[in-house]
Coordinates of C-alpha atoms in Angstrom, one line a residue:
Chain A
M1 CA 104.4 98.5 134.6
I2 CA 103.4 95.7 132.3
E3 CA 101.1 93.0 133.5
N4 CA 103.3 89.9 133.0
N5 CA 100.6 87.3 132.4
E6 CA 101.7 84.3 130.4
K7 CA 99.9 85.4 127.2
I8 CA 102.4 88.1 126.6
D9 CA 105.5 86.7 124.9
N10 CA 108.7 88.6 124.2
N11 CA 107.6 89.6 120.7
Q12 CA 104.8 91.7 122.1
H13 CA 107.2 93.8 124.1
S14 CA 108.6 95.7 121.2
I15 CA 107.3 98.8 119.4
L16 CA 108.4 99.6 115.8
L17 CA 109.0 103.3 115.2
V18 CA 109.2 104.2 111.5
E19 CA 110.8 107.7 111.5
D20 CA 113.4 109.4 109.3
D21 CA 114.1 112.6 111.2
P22 CA 117.0 112.0 113.6
N23 CA 115.9 114.9 115.9
D24 CA 112.5 113.4 116.2
I25 CA 114.0 110.0 116.9
I26 CA 116.0 111.4 119.8
L27 CA 113.1 113.3 121.2
I28 CA 110.7 110.3 120.9
K29 CA 113.2 108.0 122.5
R30 CA 113.6 110.5 125.3
A31 CA 109.8 110.8 125.8
F32 CA 109.6 106.9 125.9
K33 CA 112.3 106.9 128.5
K34 CA 110.7 109.6 130.6
A35 CA 107.3 107.9 130.4
N36 CA 108.9 104.7 131.7
I37 CA 107.7 102.5 128.9
G38 CA 109.1 99.0 129.2
H39 CA 108.6 98.0 125.6
S40 CA 111.8 98.0 123.5
L41 CA 111.8 100.6 120.8
Q42 CA 112.9 99.3 117.4
I43 CA 113.7 102.0 114.8
V44 CA 113.7 101.9 111.0
E45 CA 114.2 105.1 108.9
N46 CA 112.1 104.5 105.8
G47 CA 109.1 102.7 104.4
E48 CA 111.1 100.1 102.6
E49 CA 113.0 99.1 105.8
A50 CA 109.7 99.0 107.7
I51 CA 108.4 96.4 105.2
A52 CA 111.7 94.5 105.3
Y53 CA 111.6 94.5 109.1
L54 CA 108.0 93.2 109.3
T55 CA 108.7 90.5 106.6
G56 CA 111.9 89.5 108.4
V57 CA 114.2 89.7 105.4
E58 CA 117.7 91.0 104.8
R59 CA 119.3 92.3 108.0
F60 CA 116.1 91.7 109.9
N61 CA 115.9 88.0 109.5
D62 CA 116.8 87.3 113.1
R63 CA 113.6 87.6 115.2
S64 CA 115.5 87.4 118.4
H65 CA 117.1 90.7 117.5
Y66 CA 114.2 92.1 115.6
P67 CA 111.1 90.8 117.2
M68 CA 107.6 91.2 115.7
P69 CA 106.2 94.5 117.2
A70 CA 103.1 94.8 119.3
L71 CA 102.5 98.2 117.8
I72 CA 103.8 100.3 114.9
L73 CA 104.4 104.1 115.1
L74 CA 104.5 105.3 111.5
D75 CA 105.4 108.7 110.1
L76 CA 103.8 109.5 106.8
K77 CA 106.5 111.5 105.0
L78 CA 109.3 109.0 104.6
P79 CA 112.0 108.3 102.1
R80 CA 111.7 105.5 99.6
K81 CA 108.3 104.3 100.6
S82 CA 105.8 106.6 102.2
G83 CA 103.8 105.9 105.3
H84 CA 100.7 105.5 103.1
E85 CA 102.5 102.9 101.0
V86 CA 103.4 101.0 104.2
L87 CA 99.8 101.1 105.3
E88 CA 98.7 99.8 101.9
W89 CA 101.1 96.9 102.1
H90 CA 100.4 96.2 105.7
Q91 CA 96.7 95.8 104.9
K92 CA 97.4 92.9 102.6
Q93 CA 99.6 90.9 104.9
P94 CA 97.9 88.0 106.7
G95 CA 98.9 88.0 110.4
I96 CA 100.9 91.2 110.1
R97 CA 97.8 93.2 109.3
R98 CA 96.6 92.6 112.8
I99 CA 99.4 94.7 114.3
P100 CA 97.9 98.1 115.2
I101 CA 99.4 101.0 113.3
I102 CA 99.4 104.5 114.9
V103 CA 100.3 107.2 112.5
L104 CA 102.5 109.8 114.2
T105 CA 103.2 112.7 111.8
S106 CA 103.2 116.5 111.5
S107 CA 100.6 116.6 108.7
K108 CA 97.2 117.9 109.8
R109 CA 95.9 117.7 106.2
K110 CA 92.4 116.3 106.0
A111 CA 93.4 114.3 102.9
D112 CA 96.3 112.6 104.7
I113 CA 94.2 111.8 107.7
N114 CA 91.3 110.3 105.6
K115 CA 93.7 108.3 103.4
A116 CA 95.5 106.9 106.4
Y117 CA 92.2 105.6 107.9
D118 CA 91.1 104.4 104.5
L119 CA 94.3 102.3 104.4
G120 CA 93.6 100.8 107.8
A121 CA 95.4 103.0 110.3
N122 CA 94.2 102.4 113.8
S123 CA 95.0 105.9 115.1
Y124 CA 96.3 109.2 113.8
L125 CA 98.4 111.5 116.1
I126 CA 100.0 114.8 115.3
K127 CA 103.5 115.3 116.5
P128 CA 103.3 118.4 118.8
V129 CA 106.0 121.0 118.7
S130 CA 106.5 121.3 122.4
F131 CA 108.3 118.5 124.1
H132 CA 106.0 118.5 127.1
S133 CA 103.0 117.9 124.8
L134 CA 105.0 115.0 123.1
L135 CA 105.6 113.5 126.5
N136 CA 101.9 113.7 127.4
L137 CA 101.1 112.2 124.1
I138 CA 103.5 109.2 124.6
Q139 CA 102.1 108.7 128.1
D140 CA 98.5 108.6 126.8
L141 CA 99.6 106.3 124.0
N142 CA 101.2 103.9 126.4
M143 CA 98.1 104.0 128.7
F144 CA 95.7 103.3 125.9
W145 CA 97.4 101.2 123.3
L146 CA 99.7 99.2 125.6
N147 CA 97.5 98.9 128.7
I148 CA 93.8 99.5 128.1
N149 CA 93.5 98.2 124.6
K150 CA 93.4 94.5 124.1
N151 CA 95.9 93.7 121.3
P152 CA 95.7 90.7 119.0
E153 CA 97.9 87.6 118.7
I154 CA 100.6 88.1 116.1
N155 CA 101.1 84.7 114.6
A156 CA 103.0 85.5 111.4
E157 CA 106.6 84.5 112.1
G158 CA 108.3 86.8 109.8
K159 CA 107.9 85.5 106.3
K160 CA 104.4 84.9 105.0
Chain B
M1 CA -37.4 156.7 30.2
K2 CA -34.9 159.4 29.4
N3 CA -34.2 159.7 33.1
K4 CA -33.6 156.1 33.4
I5 CA -31.0 156.1 30.7
E6 CA -29.4 159.2 32.1
R7 CA -29.2 157.4 35.4
F8 CA -26.9 154.8 33.7
N9 CA -25.2 157.3 31.4
I10 CA -24.5 155.2 28.4
E11 CA -21.4 157.3 27.5
Q12 CA -19.8 156.4 30.8
I13 CA -20.4 152.7 30.1
I14 CA -18.9 153.0 26.6
E15 CA -15.9 154.9 28.0
T16 CA -15.3 152.4 30.7
I17 CA -15.4 149.5 28.2
Q18 CA -13.0 151.4 25.9
R19 CA -10.6 152.1 28.8
I20 CA -10.6 148.4 29.9
A21 CA -10.0 147.4 26.3
A22 CA -7.2 149.9 26.2
G23 CA -5.6 148.1 29.2
D24 CA -6.8 150.2 32.1
F25 CA -8.1 147.4 34.1
T26 CA -8.9 149.7 37.0
A27 CA -11.7 151.5 35.1
R28 CA -15.2 150.9 36.5
I29 CA -18.7 152.2 35.6
P30 CA -19.9 154.5 38.4
I31 CA -23.1 153.4 39.9
A32 CA -25.7 155.8 41.1
G33 CA -29.2 154.9 42.2
K34 CA -31.2 151.8 41.2
R35 CA -29.7 149.4 38.7
E36 CA -32.5 147.9 36.8
P37 CA -32.6 146.4 34.2
Y38 CA -29.0 147.3 33.2
D39 CA -27.8 146.7 36.6
A40 CA -26.7 143.1 35.7
I41 CA -24.8 144.4 32.7
V42 CA -23.0 147.1 34.6
T43 CA -22.2 144.8 37.5
G44 CA -21.0 142.2 34.9
I45 CA -18.7 144.6 33.2
N46 CA -17.3 145.8 36.5
M47 CA -16.7 142.2 37.7
L48 CA -15.0 141.5 34.4
G49 CA -12.8 144.5 34.9
E50 CA -11.9 143.3 38.4
E51 CA -11.1 139.8 37.2
I52 CA -8.9 141.1 34.4
E53 CA -7.1 143.4 36.8
I54 CA -6.2 140.6 39.2
H55 CA -5.0 138.3 36.5
T56 CA -2.9 141.0 35.0
K57 CA -1.3 141.8 38.3
E58 CA -0.4 138.2 38.8
S59 CA 1.1 137.9 35.4
E60 CA 3.1 141.1 35.9
E61 CA 4.5 139.7 39.2
H62 CA 5.5 136.4 37.4
E63 CA 7.3 138.3 34.8
E64 CA 9.1 140.4 37.3
A65 CA 10.2 137.2 39.2
L66 CA 11.4 135.7 36.0
L67 CA 13.3 138.8 35.1
N68 CA 14.9 138.8 38.5
M69 CA 15.9 135.2 38.1
L70 CA 17.4 136.0 34.7
E71 CA 19.4 138.7 36.3
D72 CA 20.6 136.4 39.0
V73 CA 21.6 133.8 36.4
N74 CA 23.5 136.5 34.5
E75 CA 25.2 137.7 37.6
A76 CA 26.1 134.1 38.5
R77 CA 27.6 133.6 35.1
L78 CA 29.7 136.7 35.5
V79 CA 30.9 135.5 38.9
T80 CA 31.9 132.1 37.6
E81 CA 33.8 133.7 34.8
G82 CA 35.7 135.9 37.4
A83 CA 36.5 132.9 39.5
K84 CA 37.9 131.1 36.5
D85 CA 40.1 134.1 35.8
A86 CA 41.2 134.2 39.5
L87 CA 41.9 130.5 39.4
M88 CA 43.9 130.8 36.3
E89 CA 45.7 133.7 37.8
S90 CA 46.5 131.9 41.0
E91 CA 47.6 128.8 39.1
E92 CA 49.9 131.1 37.2
K93 CA 51.2 132.5 40.4
F94 CA 51.7 129.1 41.9
R95 CA 53.5 128.0 38.7
L96 CA 55.7 131.0 38.8
I97 CA 56.6 130.5 42.5
A98 CA 57.1 126.7 42.0
E99 CA 59.1 127.1 38.8
T100 CA 61.4 129.9 40.1
S101 CA 61.7 128.8 43.7
S102 CA 65.1 127.5 44.9
D103 CA 63.1 125.1 47.1
M104 CA 62.1 121.9 45.6
I105 CA 58.3 121.7 45.4
F106 CA 56.9 118.2 44.7
Q107 CA 53.9 115.9 44.7
I108 CA 54.0 112.2 45.3
D109 CA 51.1 109.7 44.7
R110 CA 50.0 107.1 47.2
K111 CA 52.6 104.6 45.9
G112 CA 55.4 107.0 46.5
N113 CA 56.0 108.0 42.9
F114 CA 56.6 111.6 41.9
T115 CA 53.8 113.2 40.0
Y116 CA 55.2 116.7 40.0
C117 CA 58.4 118.4 40.8
S118 CA 59.6 122.0 40.4
P119 CA 62.7 122.7 38.3
A120 CA 64.8 123.3 41.5
I121 CA 65.4 119.6 41.4
K122 CA 67.9 120.2 38.6
K123 CA 70.2 122.0 40.8
I124 CA 70.0 119.5 43.6
L125 CA 69.7 116.1 42.0
K126 CA 71.1 117.1 38.5
I127 CA 68.0 115.6 36.8
S128 CA 65.0 117.3 35.1
P129 CA 61.5 117.1 36.7
D130 CA 60.4 115.0 33.7
D131 CA 63.0 112.4 34.5
L132 CA 62.0 112.4 38.2
I133 CA 58.3 112.1 37.6
G134 CA 57.2 108.5 37.8
T135 CA 60.2 107.4 39.9
N136 CA 59.9 106.5 43.5
F137 CA 61.1 108.8 46.3
K138 CA 63.0 105.9 47.9
H139 CA 65.7 106.1 45.3
Y140 CA 66.9 109.4 46.5
F141 CA 67.7 108.7 50.2
T142 CA 70.6 107.1 52.0
A143 CA 70.0 103.6 53.3
S144 CA 70.3 104.7 56.9
E145 CA 67.7 107.5 56.5
L146 CA 65.3 105.5 54.3
P147 CA 63.3 104.2 57.3
I148 CA 62.8 107.8 58.5
I149 CA 61.5 109.2 55.3
T150 CA 59.4 106.1 54.6
Q151 CA 57.8 106.5 58.0
A152 CA 57.2 110.2 57.5
F153 CA 55.6 109.5 54.1
Q154 CA 53.3 106.9 55.7
H155 CA 52.3 109.4 58.4
A156 CA 51.6 112.1 55.8
I157 CA 49.5 109.7 53.8
M158 CA 47.5 109.0 57.0
G159 CA 47.0 112.7 57.5
K160 CA 49.2 113.0 60.5
Q161 CA 50.8 116.4 61.3
L162 CA 54.6 116.2 60.8
D163 CA 57.5 118.3 62.0
P164 CA 60.1 119.3 59.3
L165 CA 62.7 116.6 58.8
E166 CA 66.4 117.1 58.0
L167 CA 67.5 114.4 55.6
L168 CA 70.2 113.9 53.0
L169 CA 69.2 113.7 49.4
V170 CA 71.4 111.5 47.2
S171 CA 72.1 112.4 43.6
E172 CA 72.9 109.9 40.9
D173 CA 76.6 110.7 41.2
E174 CA 76.2 110.1 44.9
I175 CA 76.5 113.7 46.0
L176 CA 74.7 114.2 49.4
T177 CA 72.8 117.4 49.9
P178 CA 71.3 118.1 53.4
M179 CA 67.6 119.1 52.9
E180 CA 64.8 120.1 55.1
F181 CA 61.5 118.4 54.2
S182 CA 58.0 119.5 55.0
L183 CA 55.3 117.1 54.0
V184 CA 51.5 117.5 53.9
P185 CA 48.8 115.3 52.4
V186 CA 47.1 116.1 49.0
I187 CA 43.3 115.9 49.5
K188 CA 40.8 115.6 46.7
N189 CA 37.1 114.9 47.3
D190 CA 37.8 114.2 51.0
K191 CA 40.4 111.6 50.1
I192 CA 44.1 111.7 50.5
I193 CA 45.5 111.0 47.1
G194 CA 49.1 111.6 47.8
V195 CA 51.7 113.8 49.6
Q196 CA 53.1 117.1 48.6
G197 CA 55.9 119.0 50.1
I198 CA 58.8 121.4 50.0
A199 CA 62.4 120.4 50.3
R200 CA 64.9 123.2 51.1
D201 CA 68.6 123.0 50.6
I202 CA 70.1 123.6 54.1
T203 CA 73.8 123.1 53.2
E204 CA 74.6 126.6 54.2
R205 CA 72.7 126.4 57.5
K206 CA 74.4 123.1 58.3
R207 CA 77.8 124.6 57.5
T208 CA 77.0 127.5 59.9
E209 CA 75.8 125.1 62.5
K210 CA 79.0 123.1 62.2
Q211 CA 81.0 126.3 62.5
L212 CA 79.1 127.3 65.6
Q213 CA 79.6 123.8 67.1
K214 CA 83.3 124.2 66.4
Y215 CA 83.4 127.5 68.2
H216 CA 81.4 126.1 71.0
K217 CA 83.7 123.1 71.3
H218 CA 86.8 125.4 71.2
L219 CA 85.3 127.6 73.9
E220 CA 84.6 124.5 76.1
E221 CA 88.1 123.3 75.5
L222 CA 89.5 126.7 76.5
V223 CA 87.3 126.7 79.7
E224 CA 88.4 123.2 80.5
E225 CA 92.1 124.1 80.0
R226 CA 91.8 127.1 82.2
T227 CA 89.9 125.1 84.9
K228 CA 92.7 122.5 84.7
Q229 CA 95.3 125.2 85.1
L230 CA 93.5 126.6 88.1
Q231 CA 93.2 123.1 89.6
E232 CA 96.9 122.6 89.1
T233 CA 97.7 125.9 90.7
N234 CA 95.4 124.9 93.5
E235 CA 97.1 121.6 93.9
E236 CA 100.4 123.2 93.9
L237 CA 99.3 125.6 96.6
E238 CA 97.9 122.6 98.5
A239 CA 101.2 120.8 98.2
F240 CA 103.0 123.9 99.3
A241 CA 100.8 124.2 102.3
F242 CA 101.4 120.5 103.1
S243 CA 105.1 121.0 102.8
V244 CA 105.0 124.1 105.0
S245 CA 103.0 122.3 107.6
H246 CA 105.2 119.2 107.6
D247 CA 108.7 120.4 106.8
L248 CA 108.7 123.6 108.8
R249 CA 107.4 122.0 111.9
A250 CA 110.2 119.4 112.1
P251 CA 113.0 121.9 112.8
L252 CA 110.7 123.7 115.2
R253 CA 110.2 120.5 117.2
A254 CA 114.0 120.1 117.3
M255 CA 114.5 123.7 118.5
E256 CA 111.9 123.4 121.2
G257 CA 112.8 119.8 122.2
F258 CA 116.5 120.4 122.5
A259 CA 116.1 123.7 124.3
Q260 CA 114.0 121.7 126.7
V261 CA 116.7 119.1 127.0
L262 CA 119.2 121.9 127.8
L263 CA 116.9 123.1 130.6
E264 CA 116.3 119.7 132.0
D265 CA 119.7 117.9 131.7
Y266 CA 122.2 120.8 131.7
S267 CA 120.6 123.2 134.1
T268 CA 123.6 122.9 136.4
K269 CA 125.9 124.1 133.7
L270 CA 123.7 127.0 132.6
D271 CA 123.7 130.4 134.3
A272 CA 120.6 132.6 134.5
G273 CA 121.3 134.1 131.0
G274 CA 121.7 130.7 129.5
V275 CA 118.4 129.5 131.0
E276 CA 116.6 132.6 129.7
Y277 CA 118.0 132.1 126.2
A278 CA 116.8 128.5 126.2
E279 CA 113.4 129.7 127.3
R280 CA 113.4 132.2 124.5
I281 CA 114.1 129.5 122.0
I282 CA 111.2 127.5 123.3
D283 CA 108.9 130.6 123.1
A284 CA 110.0 131.4 119.6
A285 CA 109.4 127.9 118.4
N286 CA 105.9 127.8 119.8
R287 CA 105.1 131.2 118.3
M288 CA 106.3 130.1 114.9
N289 CA 104.2 127.0 115.3
N290 CA 101.1 129.1 115.9
L291 CA 102.1 131.2 112.9
I292 CA 102.2 128.2 110.7
D293 CA 98.8 127.1 112.0
D294 CA 97.2 130.5 111.3
L295 CA 98.8 130.8 107.9
L296 CA 97.6 127.4 106.9
S297 CA 94.0 128.2 108.2
Y298 CA 94.1 131.5 106.3
S299 CA 95.3 129.9 103.0
R300 CA 92.8 127.0 103.4
L301 CA 90.0 129.6 103.9
S302 CA 90.9 131.3 100.6
R303 CA 90.9 128.1 98.6
A304 CA 88.3 125.8 100.3
E305 CA 85.0 125.3 98.7
F306 CA 82.2 125.1 101.2
K307 CA 78.5 124.8 101.2
L308 CA 76.5 126.9 103.6
K309 CA 74.4 124.8 106.0
N310 CA 72.2 125.4 109.0
V311 CA 74.5 126.0 112.0
S312 CA 73.3 126.7 115.5
L313 CA 75.2 129.7 116.8
G314 CA 74.2 128.6 120.3
K315 CA 75.9 125.3 120.0
V316 CA 79.0 126.8 118.3
V317 CA 79.5 129.3 121.1
K318 CA 79.0 126.6 123.7
E319 CA 81.6 124.4 122.0
I320 CA 84.1 127.2 121.8
I321 CA 83.7 128.1 125.5
S322 CA 84.2 124.5 126.6
Q323 CA 87.3 124.3 124.4
L324 CA 88.7 127.5 126.0
E325 CA 87.6 126.4 129.5
P326 CA 91.2 126.1 130.9
R327 CA 92.2 129.6 129.7
I328 CA 88.8 131.1 130.9
K329 CA 89.5 129.7 134.3
E330 CA 93.1 130.7 134.4
K331 CA 92.3 134.3 133.5
E332 CA 89.1 134.4 135.5
V333 CA 87.1 135.5 132.5
V334 CA 83.4 136.1 132.9
V335 CA 81.4 135.1 129.8
E336 CA 77.8 136.2 129.6
I337 CA 75.5 135.1 126.8
K338 CA 72.7 137.6 126.8
T339 CA 70.2 136.2 124.2
K340 CA 69.3 132.8 122.9
L341 CA 71.5 132.5 119.8
P342 CA 69.7 131.5 116.6
I343 CA 70.4 129.1 113.7
V344 CA 72.2 130.7 110.8
K345 CA 73.4 129.7 107.3
G346 CA 77.1 129.2 107.5
H347 CA 80.0 126.8 107.6
R348 CA 80.4 125.3 111.0
T349 CA 84.2 124.8 111.2
T350 CA 84.8 128.3 109.9
L351 CA 82.3 129.9 112.3
I352 CA 84.0 128.1 115.2
K353 CA 87.4 129.5 114.0
I354 CA 86.0 133.0 113.6
I355 CA 84.1 133.2 116.8
S356 CA 86.8 131.6 118.9
N357 CA 89.4 134.0 117.4
L358 CA 87.1 136.9 118.5
I359 CA 86.6 135.5 122.0
I360 CA 90.3 134.8 122.4
N361 CA 91.0 138.4 121.4
A362 CA 88.4 139.6 123.9
M363 CA 90.1 137.8 126.7
T364 CA 93.6 138.6 125.6
F365 CA 93.6 142.4 125.0
V366 CA 92.8 143.6 128.5
A367 CA 94.7 145.9 130.8
P368 CA 97.0 143.8 133.1
D369 CA 94.9 144.5 136.2
V370 CA 91.5 143.9 134.7
K371 CA 89.5 140.7 134.7
P372 CA 88.1 140.1 131.2
K373 CA 84.4 140.3 130.9
I374 CA 82.8 139.2 127.6
R375 CA 79.2 139.7 126.6
I376 CA 77.7 137.8 123.6
W377 CA 74.3 138.4 122.0
S378 CA 72.6 138.4 118.7
E379 CA 70.1 140.6 116.7
N380 CA 68.0 139.8 113.6
H381 CA 67.8 142.3 110.8
N382 CA 66.1 141.7 107.5
G383 CA 67.2 138.1 107.0
W384 CA 70.6 138.6 108.7
V385 CA 71.9 137.7 112.1
R386 CA 74.4 139.9 113.8
L387 CA 76.4 138.4 116.6
Y388 CA 78.0 140.8 119.0
I389 CA 81.1 140.0 121.1
E390 CA 81.8 142.8 123.5
D391 CA 84.7 143.1 125.9
N392 CA 86.0 145.4 128.6
G393 CA 89.5 145.4 127.1
I394 CA 92.0 148.1 126.0
G395 CA 89.9 149.1 123.0
I396 CA 91.1 150.1 119.5
A397 CA 91.5 153.7 118.2
P398 CA 89.1 154.3 115.3
E399 CA 92.0 155.0 112.9
Y400 CA 93.1 151.3 113.3
H401 CA 89.6 149.8 112.8
E402 CA 90.3 149.0 109.1
K403 CA 94.0 148.1 109.5
I404 CA 93.5 145.4 112.1
F405 CA 91.8 143.1 109.7
R406 CA 94.8 143.0 107.4
I407 CA 97.1 140.0 107.5
F408 CA 100.2 140.4 109.7
E409 CA 99.0 143.7 111.2
R410 CA 99.7 144.0 114.9
L411 CA 99.0 147.0 117.2
H412 CA 101.1 145.8 120.1
G413 CA 104.6 144.3 120.6
I414 CA 104.7 140.6 121.0
E415 CA 106.0 141.0 124.6
T416 CA 102.9 143.0 125.6
Y417 CA 100.2 140.9 123.9
P418 CA 100.8 137.6 122.1
G419 CA 99.4 136.8 118.7
T420 CA 100.4 136.1 115.1
G421 CA 98.7 139.1 113.4
I422 CA 96.6 136.7 111.4
G423 CA 93.6 136.1 113.7
L424 CA 91.4 138.9 112.5
A425 CA 92.5 138.4 108.9
I426 CA 91.1 134.9 109.3
V427 CA 87.9 136.3 110.7
R428 CA 87.4 138.6 107.8
K429 CA 88.4 136.0 105.1
G430 CA 86.1 133.4 106.7
I431 CA 83.1 135.7 107.0
E432 CA 83.6 136.9 103.4
R433 CA 83.6 133.3 102.3
M434 CA 80.1 133.0 103.9
D435 CA 78.9 136.2 102.2
G436 CA 78.8 137.9 105.6
T437 CA 80.4 141.0 107.0
V438 CA 82.4 141.9 110.1
G439 CA 82.8 145.2 111.9
L440 CA 83.5 146.8 115.2
E441 CA 82.7 149.6 117.5
S442 CA 85.5 150.6 119.8
D443 CA 87.7 153.4 121.1
E444 CA 91.0 153.4 123.0
G445 CA 90.4 152.4 126.6
K446 CA 86.7 151.8 126.1
G447 CA 86.5 148.2 125.3
S448 CA 85.6 146.7 121.9
R449 CA 82.4 145.5 120.4
F450 CA 83.1 143.2 117.4
W451 CA 80.2 141.9 115.3
I452 CA 79.8 139.4 112.5
E453 CA 76.8 139.3 110.3
V454 CA 75.7 136.0 108.6
K455 CA 72.5 134.9 106.8
S456 CA 69.6 133.9 108.9
T457 CA 67.7 130.7 108.2
R458 CA 64.5 132.7 108.6
A459 CA 63.5 134.8 105.6
K460 CA 63.0 138.4 106.7
D461 CA 62.2 139.4 110.3
N462 CA 63.2 141.5 113.1
D463 CA 63.3 141.0 116.8

């Protein structure tokens, strides 16, 4: 599935999913499994944890367990810190800001979409209601963002 | 001899001489026959008479001219006396007006010192005209307005036309009175010798103006407050819509997703009934998702502000048809666009929503064994474009023509024909927001012909 050329290190194999809805977590995990995506899925449940994960603090200080992700899937409506706040923070972190962020949310609101892009989101996807559509979406996402798209080097080793 | 004398008639000669002496200078001696030797005398007398007559006439004429002149002089004297009276009268009038006017009437010399002021000054500056005369106007203005009045004075003295000025007059005890000044130059022998003017107390007017401003401000504040309230309500609605779109969809995804899991992972443990129920859960979830979508579009249409722009109906219809391509193929729909569709004044996204709702309806509401056939064309009428969408569907009985545009109205059970009951409500709301109209011609079993009417980009024409 993944082209194993030497440039890809272990860190690039993970995807960070920021999602608070346990049902959505189960269904997204299932879609990943069904789509045969080899990247490991790391999950945090709010904006604050997402920031902690990316900075590598608190329980996330071990990068062998919590590797830097190649991609971030971010919900917008999150407890503690919203997805927009995570985007805002992400934009200001050298190194970390290179990691592409794909917003994956139910909001079709123009204002939310515009704000996400203004804050540096790389893509904006709507969670479909039907599981089949979700599976198609995850397959397309894998195809484009993990295969076609050329991703950057992530050189920030946790703390700034 | 006697004959000769008779010829000259001595009595006639004497009479003529007597008449001339008496002043009848026209008297002459009649001449008959030869005039010798008295001829010379007679001719001499006659010539004398003539001479006298001419001179007398001249002198009479002179006298008459003189008399006339005297008369003229007399008349002139009378006129002058009248003028003097009139002048006195008008001076009196002016004095009366000036002395009784509540406006301050004044004169200033070239140096800016008062030379006259009406008694109204007493009320305003609390000093008498006599005290004012000789003082400079500059003493009676505030420091900030002094440059304005000084410049106005200079302009007046140069003979420039001035607009009335509103300035504060300062009394000795520093009471400020708003006044309106009108200044004009005083001209004597073609020279400007000073400035005269009228100053009116405008305290009352200013007070009214202030009151008006206060009312105006109050009104503005009220409008602002209401606008803010409206905005807040709008924002609340927006937040509500956001919440609906986000929070209601999450449980739907779970329903749909886990029902799917049941079908995929537990199919061996489910009997036919169990499978059907799981499928029903999936259907219901998808329907509710469509319902949320339509409700959101409807509420957005009611609130959104949009500007009408030039939109090509041709391109809009083409885009919709390419979007619906999979369904068109699946149902084997024939879509025929009969005329070249024009450019209209509208809102693109809303037009797409409206027309695609109508096309979806046209291909949905057909009898089970009929292949949908849709015909689309447009007509221009007096600055409006009417777009027709005609189908070969089941048709709508006339008594429902009004009802179908209401929100949540459905004519068929969900099992027969799918739909949220919001589609045509969106069509009507959207078309109304573009100042257009919507209608239909249809009867049961005879197909439907829906039309929407929007403003043309061309002024008024037909085709």
